[in-house]
Amino acid sequence: MSAKPTLVSVVHSEWIKFRSVRSSVTGVLLTLLLTIGLGALITSAVRSHWSQSSALRRATFDPVSTSLSGTLFAQFAVGVIGVLFITAEYSSGSIRTSLAAVPKRLHLVVAKAFIVALVVIVVAEVACFVTFVVGQTIFSGVVPTASLANGAVLRSVILAGVYLTLLSLVGMGLGLILRQSAASISVFTSLLLILPILTLLLPQSWQNALNRFEPSQLGQSMMSPTVTANTLSAWSALLILVLYTVVVVGVGAGMLERRDH
Amino acid sequence: MISVSHLSKRFRKTTAVNDLTFDVRPGVVTGFLGPNGSGKSTTMRLILGLDFASGGSATVNGQRYRDLVQPLREVGALLDAKAVHPGRSARQHLRALAASNRLATKRVDEVLELTGITSVADKKVGTFSMGMSQRLGIAAALLGDPGILLFDEPVNGLDPEGIRWIRDLFQSLAREGRTVFVSSHLMSEMALTAEQIIVIGRGRLITQGSVDELTAGAKDEVYVRARDARALEDALRAQAVAYRPEGPGFVVESLDAEAIGDLALAAGVALSTLTPQRASLEEVFMELTADSVEYSATASERP
Ligand SMILES: Nc1ncnc2c1ncn2[C@@H]1O[C@H](COP(=O)(O)OP(=O)(O)OP(=O)(O)O)[C@@H](O)[C@H]1O
Ligand SMILES: [Mg+2]
């Protein structure tokens, strides 16, 4: 009698699936390229304009989050990684084969989430640390710099990678709910880009109260070493983003569990 | 063994499966027949736990599919050959499946060999022809060496050689004592492959039995022809025999050949043809499902 399959076997299976399609590899490379490449571009631009910067700009300047600016672009790449890992199963129809092989549907969700989170956190942390170091090197001598020896700075860089990881899981959850690549990516993009614009329609006092809860603003809070007005502390922001992620993935898992395939 | 008991499935408007009860036994190929839209695929999805039944139950080896610990070792299924990520190679697809059920990796090579696709195993599935995809689907179904196999329209898109290959494979799988359940909307195909037949229409069971039993139930007819057709018809009519004209002759429905011969002799009519005809399985099928064809060509003419 052979060994019984466990959640670990499902994780192994999902790992084979993940690494055997080009979109995953592209997504990973794009995450590295966008984070590090655009980070270098933005920090270079800041450096060359530093002498003309206003006093206010200099006083509020944060070398940490500025060097991590590439994550603003990479967040879409990780979202797509999460979305496609689910929606490709629906567009190809292989979801039926997957569910026939793993009738415990929640195992499939947990295994997929584990693989997405594992891959993205490794890639994102590498990207964030590299872009931080590259950014500070570009700043040095002209623009104020930050050091990883400072606990708050280290935390910001680490949480930047965690931010990207949680967003990839949000993408996965949206994929589970919507089952369609285009729809899922549109909703994901809207949450990050359109939501902040929509809140502009609200009265200023509401904006001040609500903006801090937007996903992109949570990201800013997580990767800033200091707390500014109308924003949350890094840890509160992390907590809230984890909550969003759990809700989206949870709803997606619930729908997978109940749906006909 | 597959057991389906009072199984029903309603979608929003349609009742796809309606109080269906049947068993599929091991050791023979069982054909699952019905016109388009009669609920064959839905029944298979219900057996595999992919869809949730509105009523009744379906079990494999006495267990609900979703309770199986190592499903691929007990049941192998091919629902849609094209339902594989096009960017993955055949080998990677099978490896991922094998890993999920902790099957030995060498099984992947074995089923690739068995289905004759070893040479294309590392090509992307998106480039596969229909025949290659069907073979990959069958390889996936056989991966866990399961005792129960389900195939939904496996011969679709295959050339005659591929069809013969599949037919032989199914029969040898059944001879090994496995349960082989194959759906089709072509009776002629099933007549050659299957020993047992389950016929459904509009989600309901119409009939089930062996191929012989099904054709035995069909009425035997005799084709009869005489040079003097008028005289023959008069003789038939005089004896109140049920018949219908066909071509230059008649198909007699209520007498056997011997009785017709006697009748003709008594009437002094010389017969030129006297041929008993057994209704083919295809005709039996058409007759059985005539009332339950979902999308018949004449449907649009009805008011
Ligand atoms: N997911 C679904 N949602 C709504 N209706 C469905 C769904 N799946 C099947 N149906 C309906 O259920 C009925 C049975 O469909 P099914 O696909 O099971 O038939 P089939 O016998 O496999 O047909 P075919 O020979 O064309 O493959 C059809 O009327 C179909 O439209
Ligand atoms: Mg079908």
mmCIF file of N, CA and C in Angstrom, chain B residues 2-116:
data_model
loop_
_atom_site.group_PDB
_atom_site.id
_atom_site.type_symbol
_atom_site.label_atom_id
_atom_site.label_comp_id
_atom_site.label_asym_id
_atom_site.label_seq_id
_atom_site.Cartn_x
_atom_site.Cartn_y
_atom_site.Cartn_z
ATOM 1 N N ILE B 2 -19.897 1.478 -10.234
ATOM 2 C CA ILE B 2 -20.476 2.819 -10.070
ATOM 3 C C ILE B 2 -21.961 2.614 -9.777
ATOM 4 N N SER B 3 -22.462 3.258 -8.735
ATOM 5 C CA SER B 3 -23.888 3.168 -8.434
ATOM 6 C C SER B 3 -24.517 4.554 -8.440
ATOM 7 N N VAL B 4 -25.539 4.673 -9.241
ATOM 8 C CA VAL B 4 -26.262 5.941 -9.311
ATOM 9 C C VAL B 4 -27.678 5.652 -8.840
ATOM 10 N N SER B 5 -28.141 6.429 -7.882
ATOM 11 C CA SER B 5 -29.437 6.129 -7.283
ATOM 12 C C SER B 5 -30.311 7.381 -7.181
ATOM 13 N N HIS B 6 -31.392 7.366 -7.913
ATOM 14 C CA HIS B 6 -32.350 8.488 -7.915
ATOM 15 C C HIS B 6 -31.656 9.831 -8.081
ATOM 16 N N LEU B 7 -30.650 9.836 -8.910
ATOM 17 C CA LEU B 7 -29.841 11.037 -9.087
ATOM 18 C C LEU B 7 -30.598 12.094 -9.897
ATOM 19 N N SER B 8 -30.584 13.322 -9.395
ATOM 20 C CA SER B 8 -31.219 14.429 -10.115
ATOM 21 C C SER B 8 -30.317 15.642 -10.083
ATOM 22 N N LYS B 9 -30.382 16.429 -11.146
ATOM 23 C CA LYS B 9 -29.648 17.685 -11.164
ATOM 24 C C LYS B 9 -30.449 18.717 -11.924
ATOM 25 N N ARG B 10 -30.805 19.767 -11.207
ATOM 26 C CA ARG B 10 -31.500 20.880 -11.836
ATOM 27 C C ARG B 10 -30.556 22.055 -11.948
ATOM 28 N N PHE B 11 -30.480 22.646 -13.129
ATOM 29 C CA PHE B 11 -29.840 23.941 -13.261
ATOM 30 C C PHE B 11 -30.979 24.950 -13.217
ATOM 31 N N ARG B 12 -30.691 26.206 -13.395
ATOM 32 C CA ARG B 12 -31.740 27.210 -13.196
ATOM 33 C C ARG B 12 -33.046 26.834 -13.891
ATOM 34 N N LYS B 13 -32.964 26.640 -15.190
ATOM 35 C CA LYS B 13 -34.201 26.358 -15.910
ATOM 36 C C LYS B 13 -34.345 24.884 -16.267
ATOM 37 N N THR B 14 -33.212 24.263 -16.605
ATOM 38 C CA THR B 14 -33.288 22.887 -17.111
ATOM 39 C C THR B 14 -33.102 21.856 -16.011
ATOM 40 N N THR B 15 -33.786 20.738 -16.175
ATOM 41 C CA THR B 15 -33.510 19.569 -15.360
ATOM 42 C C THR B 15 -32.631 18.674 -16.218
ATOM 43 N N ALA B 16 -31.344 18.656 -15.911
ATOM 44 C CA ALA B 16 -30.392 17.945 -16.768
ATOM 45 C C ALA B 16 -30.422 16.452 -16.486
ATOM 46 N N VAL B 17 -30.606 16.092 -15.217
ATOM 47 C CA VAL B 17 -30.666 14.683 -14.827
ATOM 48 C C VAL B 17 -31.881 14.512 -13.933
ATOM 49 N N ASN B 18 -32.674 13.477 -14.243
ATOM 50 C CA ASN B 18 -33.977 13.380 -13.603
ATOM 51 C C ASN B 18 -34.199 11.974 -13.028
ATOM 52 N N ASP B 19 -33.993 11.821 -11.745
ATOM 53 C CA ASP B 19 -34.298 10.571 -11.049
ATOM 54 C C ASP B 19 -33.661 9.355 -11.733
ATOM 55 N N LEU B 20 -32.379 9.449 -11.940
ATOM 56 C CA LEU B 20 -31.649 8.425 -12.688
ATOM 57 C C LEU B 20 -31.123 7.358 -11.728
ATOM 58 N N THR B 21 -31.379 6.100 -12.048
ATOM 59 C CA THR B 21 -30.865 5.000 -11.226
ATOM 60 C C THR B 21 -30.249 3.937 -12.130
ATOM 61 N N PHE B 22 -28.991 3.614 -11.909
ATOM 62 C CA PHE B 22 -28.363 2.493 -12.631
ATOM 63 C C PHE B 22 -27.064 2.109 -11.938
ATOM 64 N N ASP B 23 -26.588 0.912 -12.235
ATOM 65 C CA ASP B 23 -25.286 0.459 -11.761
ATOM 66 C C ASP B 23 -24.402 0.182 -12.970
ATOM 67 N N VAL B 24 -23.127 0.458 -12.823
ATOM 68 C CA VAL B 24 -22.183 0.106 -13.875
ATOM 69 C C VAL B 24 -21.247 -0.951 -13.307
ATOM 70 N N ARG B 25 -21.284 -2.147 -13.921
ATOM 71 C CA ARG B 25 -20.563 -3.283 -13.360
ATOM 72 C C ARG B 25 -19.132 -3.367 -13.863
ATOM 73 N N PRO B 26 -18.269 -3.971 -13.062
ATOM 74 C CA PRO B 26 -16.902 -4.196 -13.524
ATOM 75 C C PRO B 26 -16.853 -5.331 -14.549
ATOM 76 N N GLY B 27 -15.787 -5.356 -15.336
ATOM 77 C CA GLY B 27 -15.550 -6.476 -16.237
ATOM 78 C C GLY B 27 -16.139 -6.325 -17.623
ATOM 79 N N VAL B 28 -16.962 -5.317 -17.822
ATOM 80 C CA VAL B 28 -17.503 -5.091 -19.171
ATOM 81 C C VAL B 28 -17.434 -3.600 -19.489
ATOM 82 N N VAL B 29 -17.466 -3.315 -20.778
ATOM 83 C CA VAL B 29 -17.578 -1.918 -21.199
ATOM 84 C C VAL B 29 -19.055 -1.561 -21.192
ATOM 85 N N THR B 30 -19.409 -0.507 -20.492
ATOM 86 C CA THR B 30 -20.793 -0.061 -20.454
ATOM 87 C C THR B 30 -20.919 1.246 -21.232
ATOM 88 N N GLY B 31 -21.771 1.224 -22.234
ATOM 89 C CA GLY B 31 -21.995 2.415 -23.032
ATOM 90 C C GLY B 31 -23.086 3.269 -22.400
ATOM 91 N N PHE B 32 -22.882 4.579 -22.428
ATOM 92 C CA PHE B 32 -23.832 5.516 -21.836
ATOM 93 C C PHE B 32 -24.322 6.375 -22.991
ATOM 94 N N LEU B 33 -25.543 6.098 -23.407
ATOM 95 C CA LEU B 33 -26.022 6.697 -24.645
ATOM 96 C C LEU B 33 -27.166 7.663 -24.440
ATOM 97 N N GLY B 34 -27.168 8.681 -25.248
ATOM 98 C CA GLY B 34 -28.278 9.621 -25.223
ATOM 99 C C GLY B 34 -28.027 10.681 -26.265
ATOM 100 N N PRO B 35 -29.089 11.288 -26.763
ATOM 101 C CA PRO B 35 -28.906 12.362 -27.739
ATOM 102 C C PRO B 35 -28.199 13.563 -27.104
ATOM 103 N N ASN B 36 -27.831 14.538 -27.894
ATOM 104 C CA ASN B 36 -27.204 15.744 -27.370
ATOM 105 C C ASN B 36 -28.076 16.379 -26.296
ATOM 106 N N GLY B 37 -27.444 16.811 -25.228
ATOM 107 C CA GLY B 37 -28.182 17.507 -24.174
ATOM 108 C C GLY B 37 -29.013 16.605 -23.296
ATOM 109 N N SER B 38 -28.797 15.298 -23.369
ATOM 110 C CA SER B 38 -29.634 14.385 -22.581
ATOM 111 C C SER B 38 -29.124 14.221 -21.145
ATOM 112 N N GLY B 39 -27.957 14.774 -20.847
ATOM 113 C CA GLY B 39 -27.485 14.740 -19.468
ATOM 114 C C GLY B 39 -26.336 13.782 -19.195
ATOM 115 N N LYS B 40 -25.671 13.298 -20.240
ATOM 116 C CA LYS B 40 -24.562 12.360 -20.042
ATOM 117 C C LYS B 40 -23.392 13.016 -19.317
ATOM 118 N N SER B 41 -22.967 14.157 -19.820
ATOM 119 C CA SER B 41 -21.812 14.824 -19.197
ATOM 120 C C SER B 41 -22.148 15.243 -17.779
ATOM 121 N N THR B 42 -23.350 15.736 -17.579
ATOM 122 C CA THR B 42 -23.756 16.159 -16.241
ATOM 123 C C THR B 42 -23.707 14.976 -15.276
ATOM 124 N N THR B 43 -24.210 13.822 -15.720
ATOM 125 C CA THR B 43 -24.176 12.631 -14.863
ATOM 126 C C THR B 43 -22.736 12.287 -14.485
ATOM 127 N N MET B 44 -21.850 12.382 -15.470
ATOM 128 C CA MET B 44 -20.446 12.069 -15.184
ATOM 129 C C MET B 44 -19.844 13.058 -14.196
ATOM 130 N N ARG B 45 -20.181 14.332 -14.351
ATOM 131 C CA ARG B 45 -19.665 15.332 -13.400
ATOM 132 C C ARG B 45 -20.216 15.080 -12.000
ATOM 133 N N LEU B 46 -21.462 14.629 -11.939
ATOM 134 C CA LEU B 46 -22.057 14.321 -10.630
ATOM 135 C C LEU B 46 -21.341 13.135 -9.986
ATOM 136 N N ILE B 47 -21.023 12.114 -10.802
ATOM 137 C CA ILE B 47 -20.314 10.946 -10.264
ATOM 138 C C ILE B 47 -18.951 11.378 -9.710
ATOM 139 N N LEU B 48 -18.304 12.327 -10.400
ATOM 140 C CA LEU B 48 -16.965 12.768 -9.999
ATOM 141 C C LEU B 48 -16.990 13.843 -8.917
ATOM 142 N N GLY B 49 -18.173 14.172 -8.425
ATOM 143 C CA GLY B 49 -18.251 15.168 -7.355
ATOM 144 C C GLY B 49 -17.935 16.574 -7.817
ATOM 145 N N LEU B 50 -17.958 16.816 -9.123
ATOM 146 C CA LEU B 50 -17.671 18.160 -9.623
ATOM 147 C C LEU B 50 -18.906 19.034 -9.520
ATOM 148 N N ASP B 51 -20.070 18.436 -9.786
ATOM 149 C CA ASP B 51 -21.349 19.126 -9.602
ATOM 150 C C ASP B 51 -22.032 18.539 -8.372
ATOM 151 N N PHE B 52 -22.852 19.345 -7.738
ATOM 152 C CA PHE B 52 -23.597 18.860 -6.583
ATOM 153 C C PHE B 52 -24.986 18.410 -7.029
ATOM 154 N N ALA B 53 -25.385 17.219 -6.609
ATOM 155 C CA ALA B 53 -26.689 16.694 -7.004
ATOM 156 C C ALA B 53 -27.807 17.488 -6.338
ATOM 157 N N SER B 54 -28.929 17.639 -7.066
ATOM 158 C CA SER B 54 -30.115 18.247 -6.454
ATOM 159 C C SER B 54 -30.867 17.197 -5.651
ATOM 160 N N GLY B 55 -30.642 15.928 -5.981
ATOM 161 C CA GLY B 55 -31.288 14.838 -5.247
ATOM 162 C C GLY B 55 -30.616 13.534 -5.595
ATOM 163 N N GLY B 56 -30.786 12.534 -4.726
ATOM 164 C CA GLY B 56 -30.208 11.225 -4.990
ATOM 165 C C GLY B 56 -28.715 11.204 -4.746
ATOM 166 N N SER B 57 -28.081 10.118 -5.191
ATOM 167 C CA SER B 57 -26.659 9.996 -4.905
ATOM 168 C C SER B 57 -25.939 9.216 -5.996
ATOM 169 N N ALA B 58 -24.644 9.411 -6.034
ATOM 170 C CA ALA B 58 -23.782 8.637 -6.928
ATOM 171 C C ALA B 58 -22.578 8.196 -6.120
ATOM 172 N N THR B 59 -22.250 6.899 -6.195
ATOM 173 C CA THR B 59 -21.080 6.423 -5.463
ATOM 174 C C THR B 59 -20.163 5.614 -6.373
ATOM 175 N N VAL B 60 -18.895 5.603 -5.998
ATOM 176 C CA VAL B 60 -17.923 4.753 -6.678
ATOM 177 C C VAL B 60 -17.339 3.822 -5.627
ATOM 178 N N ASN B 61 -17.359 2.553 -5.892
ATOM 179 C CA ASN B 61 -16.949 1.555 -4.895
ATOM 180 C C ASN B 61 -17.615 1.796 -3.537
ATOM 181 N N GLY B 62 -18.867 2.230 -3.578
ATOM 182 C CA GLY B 62 -19.624 2.412 -2.351
ATOM 183 C C GLY B 62 -19.357 3.705 -1.608
ATOM 184 N N GLN B 63 -18.451 4.514 -2.140
ATOM 185 C CA GLN B 63 -18.140 5.773 -1.458
ATOM 186 C C GLN B 63 -18.494 6.959 -2.343
ATOM 187 N N ARG B 64 -18.826 8.082 -1.700
ATOM 188 C CA ARG B 64 -18.977 9.303 -2.477
ATOM 189 C C ARG B 64 -17.603 9.687 -3.005
ATOM 190 N N TYR B 65 -17.535 10.164 -4.230
ATOM 191 C CA TYR B 65 -16.238 10.505 -4.821
ATOM 192 C C TYR B 65 -15.448 11.452 -3.934
ATOM 193 N N ARG B 66 -16.137 12.424 -3.362
ATOM 194 C CA ARG B 66 -15.418 13.448 -2.584
ATOM 195 C C ARG B 66 -14.825 12.894 -1.299
ATOM 196 N N ASP B 67 -15.229 11.677 -0.921
ATOM 197 C CA ASP B 67 -14.650 11.083 0.290
ATOM 198 C C ASP B 67 -13.458 10.189 -0.027
ATOM 199 N N LEU B 68 -13.153 10.019 -1.306
ATOM 200 C CA LEU B 68 -12.015 9.160 -1.667
ATOM 201 C C LEU B 68 -10.716 9.810 -1.201
ATOM 202 N N VAL B 69 -9.840 8.990 -0.619
ATOM 203 C CA VAL B 69 -8.575 9.526 -0.118
ATOM 204 C C VAL B 69 -7.575 9.681 -1.260
ATOM 205 N N GLN B 70 -7.553 8.685 -2.136
ATOM 206 C CA GLN B 70 -6.611 8.696 -3.251
ATOM 207 C C GLN B 70 -7.408 8.485 -4.534
ATOM 208 N N PRO B 71 -8.173 9.507 -4.930
ATOM 209 C CA PRO B 71 -9.150 9.315 -6.005
ATOM 210 C C PRO B 71 -8.565 8.735 -7.286
ATOM 211 N N LEU B 72 -7.364 9.168 -7.660
ATOM 212 C CA LEU B 72 -6.838 8.712 -8.958
ATOM 213 C C LEU B 72 -6.509 7.228 -8.957
ATOM 214 N N ARG B 73 -6.340 6.636 -7.783
ATOM 215 C CA ARG B 73 -6.093 5.196 -7.707
ATOM 216 C C ARG B 73 -7.383 4.399 -7.876
ATOM 217 N N GLU B 74 -8.510 5.051 -7.644
ATOM 218 C CA GLU B 74 -9.781 4.335 -7.740
ATOM 219 C C GLU B 74 -10.551 4.669 -9.011
ATOM 220 N N VAL B 75 -10.477 5.929 -9.424
ATOM 221 C CA VAL B 75 -11.258 6.362 -10.578
ATOM 222 C C VAL B 75 -10.383 7.193 -11.514
ATOM 223 N N GLY B 76 -10.417 6.872 -12.786
ATOM 224 C CA GLY B 76 -9.757 7.697 -13.793
ATOM 225 C C GLY B 76 -10.826 8.241 -14.716
ATOM 226 N N ALA B 77 -10.723 9.519 -15.072
ATOM 227 C CA ALA B 77 -11.782 10.100 -15.896
ATOM 228 C C ALA B 77 -11.198 10.972 -16.994
ATOM 229 N N LEU B 78 -11.863 10.914 -18.137
ATOM 230 C CA LEU B 78 -11.545 11.832 -19.228
ATOM 231 C C LEU B 78 -12.841 12.538 -19.614
ATOM 232 N N LEU B 79 -12.948 13.810 -19.251
ATOM 233 C CA LEU B 79 -14.168 14.550 -19.577
ATOM 234 C C LEU B 79 -14.004 15.356 -20.846
ATOM 235 N N ASP B 80 -12.887 16.077 -20.943
ATOM 236 C CA ASP B 80 -12.659 16.939 -22.092
ATOM 237 C C ASP B 80 -11.162 16.937 -22.377
ATOM 238 N N ALA B 81 -10.805 16.344 -23.508
ATOM 239 C CA ALA B 81 -9.384 16.150 -23.804
ATOM 240 C C ALA B 81 -8.627 17.467 -23.929
ATOM 241 N N LYS B 82 -9.328 18.529 -24.299
ATOM 242 C CA LYS B 82 -8.641 19.805 -24.522
ATOM 243 C C LYS B 82 -8.493 20.612 -23.226
ATOM 244 N N ALA B 83 -9.008 20.076 -22.140
ATOM 245 C CA ALA B 83 -8.978 20.823 -20.875
ATOM 246 C C ALA B 83 -7.647 20.669 -20.143
ATOM 247 N N VAL B 84 -6.581 21.084 -20.803
ATOM 248 C CA VAL B 84 -5.255 21.069 -20.197
ATOM 249 C C VAL B 84 -4.622 22.420 -20.490
ATOM 250 N N HIS B 85 -3.851 22.956 -19.534
ATOM 251 C CA HIS B 85 -3.183 24.237 -19.784
ATOM 252 C C HIS B 85 -2.317 24.112 -21.030
ATOM 253 N N PRO B 86 -2.588 24.951 -22.050
ATOM 254 C CA PRO B 86 -1.896 24.773 -23.330
ATOM 255 C C PRO B 86 -0.382 25.016 -23.244
ATOM 256 N N GLY B 87 0.057 25.734 -22.227
ATOM 257 C CA GLY B 87 1.473 26.073 -22.144
ATOM 258 C C GLY B 87 2.322 25.024 -21.439
ATOM 259 N N ARG B 88 1.660 24.010 -20.919
ATOM 260 C CA ARG B 88 2.382 22.990 -20.165
ATOM 261 C C ARG B 88 2.683 21.802 -21.075
ATOM 262 N N SER B 89 3.760 21.080 -20.813
ATOM 263 C CA SER B 89 4.028 19.879 -21.609
ATOM 264 C C SER B 89 3.191 18.736 -21.058
ATOM 265 N N ALA B 90 3.012 17.715 -21.899
ATOM 266 C CA ALA B 90 2.228 16.547 -21.487
ATOM 267 C C ALA B 90 2.848 15.928 -20.241
ATOM 268 N N ARG B 91 4.162 15.834 -20.227
ATOM 269 C CA ARG B 91 4.831 15.193 -19.099
ATOM 270 C C ARG B 91 4.621 15.989 -17.805
ATOM 271 N N GLN B 92 4.731 17.326 -17.916
ATOM 272 C CA GLN B 92 4.525 18.151 -16.718
ATOM 273 C C GLN B 92 3.093 18.037 -16.211
ATOM 274 N N HIS B 93 2.164 18.005 -17.144
ATOM 275 C CA HIS B 93 0.752 17.858 -16.762
ATOM 276 C C HIS B 93 0.561 16.560 -15.969
ATOM 277 N N LEU B 94 1.109 15.481 -16.486
ATOM 278 C CA LEU B 94 0.952 14.186 -15.820
ATOM 279 C C LEU B 94 1.736 14.141 -14.509
ATOM 280 N N ARG B 95 2.901 14.765 -14.484
ATOM 281 C CA ARG B 95 3.705 14.793 -13.256
ATOM 282 C C ARG B 95 2.943 15.491 -12.134
ATOM 283 N N ALA B 96 2.327 16.634 -12.470
ATOM 284 C CA ALA B 96 1.574 17.387 -11.460
ATOM 285 C C ALA B 96 0.421 16.536 -10.931
ATOM 286 N N LEU B 97 -0.256 15.858 -11.857
ATOM 287 C CA LEU B 97 -1.369 14.995 -11.435
ATOM 288 C C LEU B 97 -0.873 13.866 -10.540
ATOM 289 N N ALA B 98 0.221 13.241 -10.953
ATOM 290 C CA ALA B 98 0.775 12.127 -10.178
ATOM 291 C C ALA B 98 1.167 12.590 -8.779
ATOM 292 N N ALA B 99 1.791 13.770 -8.716
ATOM 293 C CA ALA B 99 2.246 14.276 -7.416
ATOM 294 C C ALA B 99 1.067 14.488 -6.463
ATOM 295 N N SER B 100 -0.054 14.968 -7.013
ATOM 296 C CA SER B 100 -1.187 15.288 -6.139
ATOM 297 C C SER B 100 -1.715 14.058 -5.416
ATOM 298 N N ASN B 101 -1.552 12.881 -6.030
ATOM 299 C CA ASN B 101 -2.043 11.652 -5.405
ATOM 300 C C ASN B 101 -0.906 10.748 -4.953
ATOM 301 N N ARG B 102 0.298 11.290 -4.937
ATOM 302 C CA ARG B 102 1.499 10.548 -4.534
ATOM 303 C C ARG B 102 1.664 9.260 -5.321
ATOM 304 N N LEU B 103 1.476 9.379 -6.624
ATOM 305 C CA LEU B 103 1.723 8.229 -7.495
ATOM 306 C C LEU B 103 3.185 8.284 -7.913
ATOM 307 N N ALA B 104 3.762 7.102 -8.155
ATOM 308 C CA ALA B 104 5.167 7.051 -8.537
ATOM 309 C C ALA B 104 5.383 7.785 -9.860
ATOM 310 N N THR B 105 6.481 8.540 -9.946
ATOM 311 C CA THR B 105 6.773 9.294 -11.165
ATOM 312 C C THR B 105 6.949 8.361 -12.359
ATOM 313 N N LYS B 106 7.373 7.141 -12.118
ATOM 314 C CA LYS B 106 7.587 6.228 -13.254
ATOM 315 C C LYS B 106 6.265 5.839 -13.930
ATOM 316 N N ARG B 107 5.139 6.017 -13.210
ATOM 317 C CA ARG B 107 3.837 5.788 -13.829
ATOM 318 C C ARG B 107 3.611 6.756 -14.993
ATOM 319 N N VAL B 108 4.182 7.958 -14.852
ATOM 320 C CA VAL B 108 4.031 8.949 -15.921
ATOM 321 C C VAL B 108 4.637 8.401 -17.209
ATOM 322 N N ASP B 109 5.854 7.861 -17.109
ATOM 323 C CA ASP B 109 6.493 7.297 -18.302
ATOM 324 C C ASP B 109 5.697 6.106 -18.824
ATOM 325 N N GLU B 110 5.177 5.311 -17.894
ATOM 326 C CA GLU B 110 4.422 4.119 -18.314
ATOM 327 C C GLU B 110 3.177 4.491 -19.123
ATOM 328 N N VAL B 111 2.394 5.459 -18.603
ATOM 329 C CA VAL B 111 1.157 5.792 -19.334
ATOM 330 C C VAL B 111 1.453 6.541 -20.632
ATOM 331 N N LEU B 112 2.546 7.293 -20.655
ATOM 332 C CA LEU B 112 2.942 7.942 -21.909
ATOM 333 C C LEU B 112 3.230 6.877 -22.960
ATOM 334 N N GLU B 113 3.932 5.826 -22.529
ATOM 335 C CA GLU B 113 4.280 4.715 -23.415
ATOM 336 C C GLU B 113 3.017 3.985 -23.871
ATOM 337 N N LEU B 114 2.164 3.689 -22.893
ATOM 338 C CA LEU B 114 0.934 2.936 -23.144
ATOM 339 C C LEU B 114 0.037 3.636 -24.164
ATOM 340 N N THR B 115 0.009 4.961 -24.116
ATOM 341 C CA THR B 115 -0.878 5.705 -25.015
ATOM 342 C C THR B 115 -0.135 6.183 -26.261
ATOM 343 N N GLY B 116 1.137 5.848 -26.341
ATOM 344 C CA GLY B 116 1.888 6.143 -27.556
ATOM 345 C C GLY B 116 2.233 7.601 -27.767
#
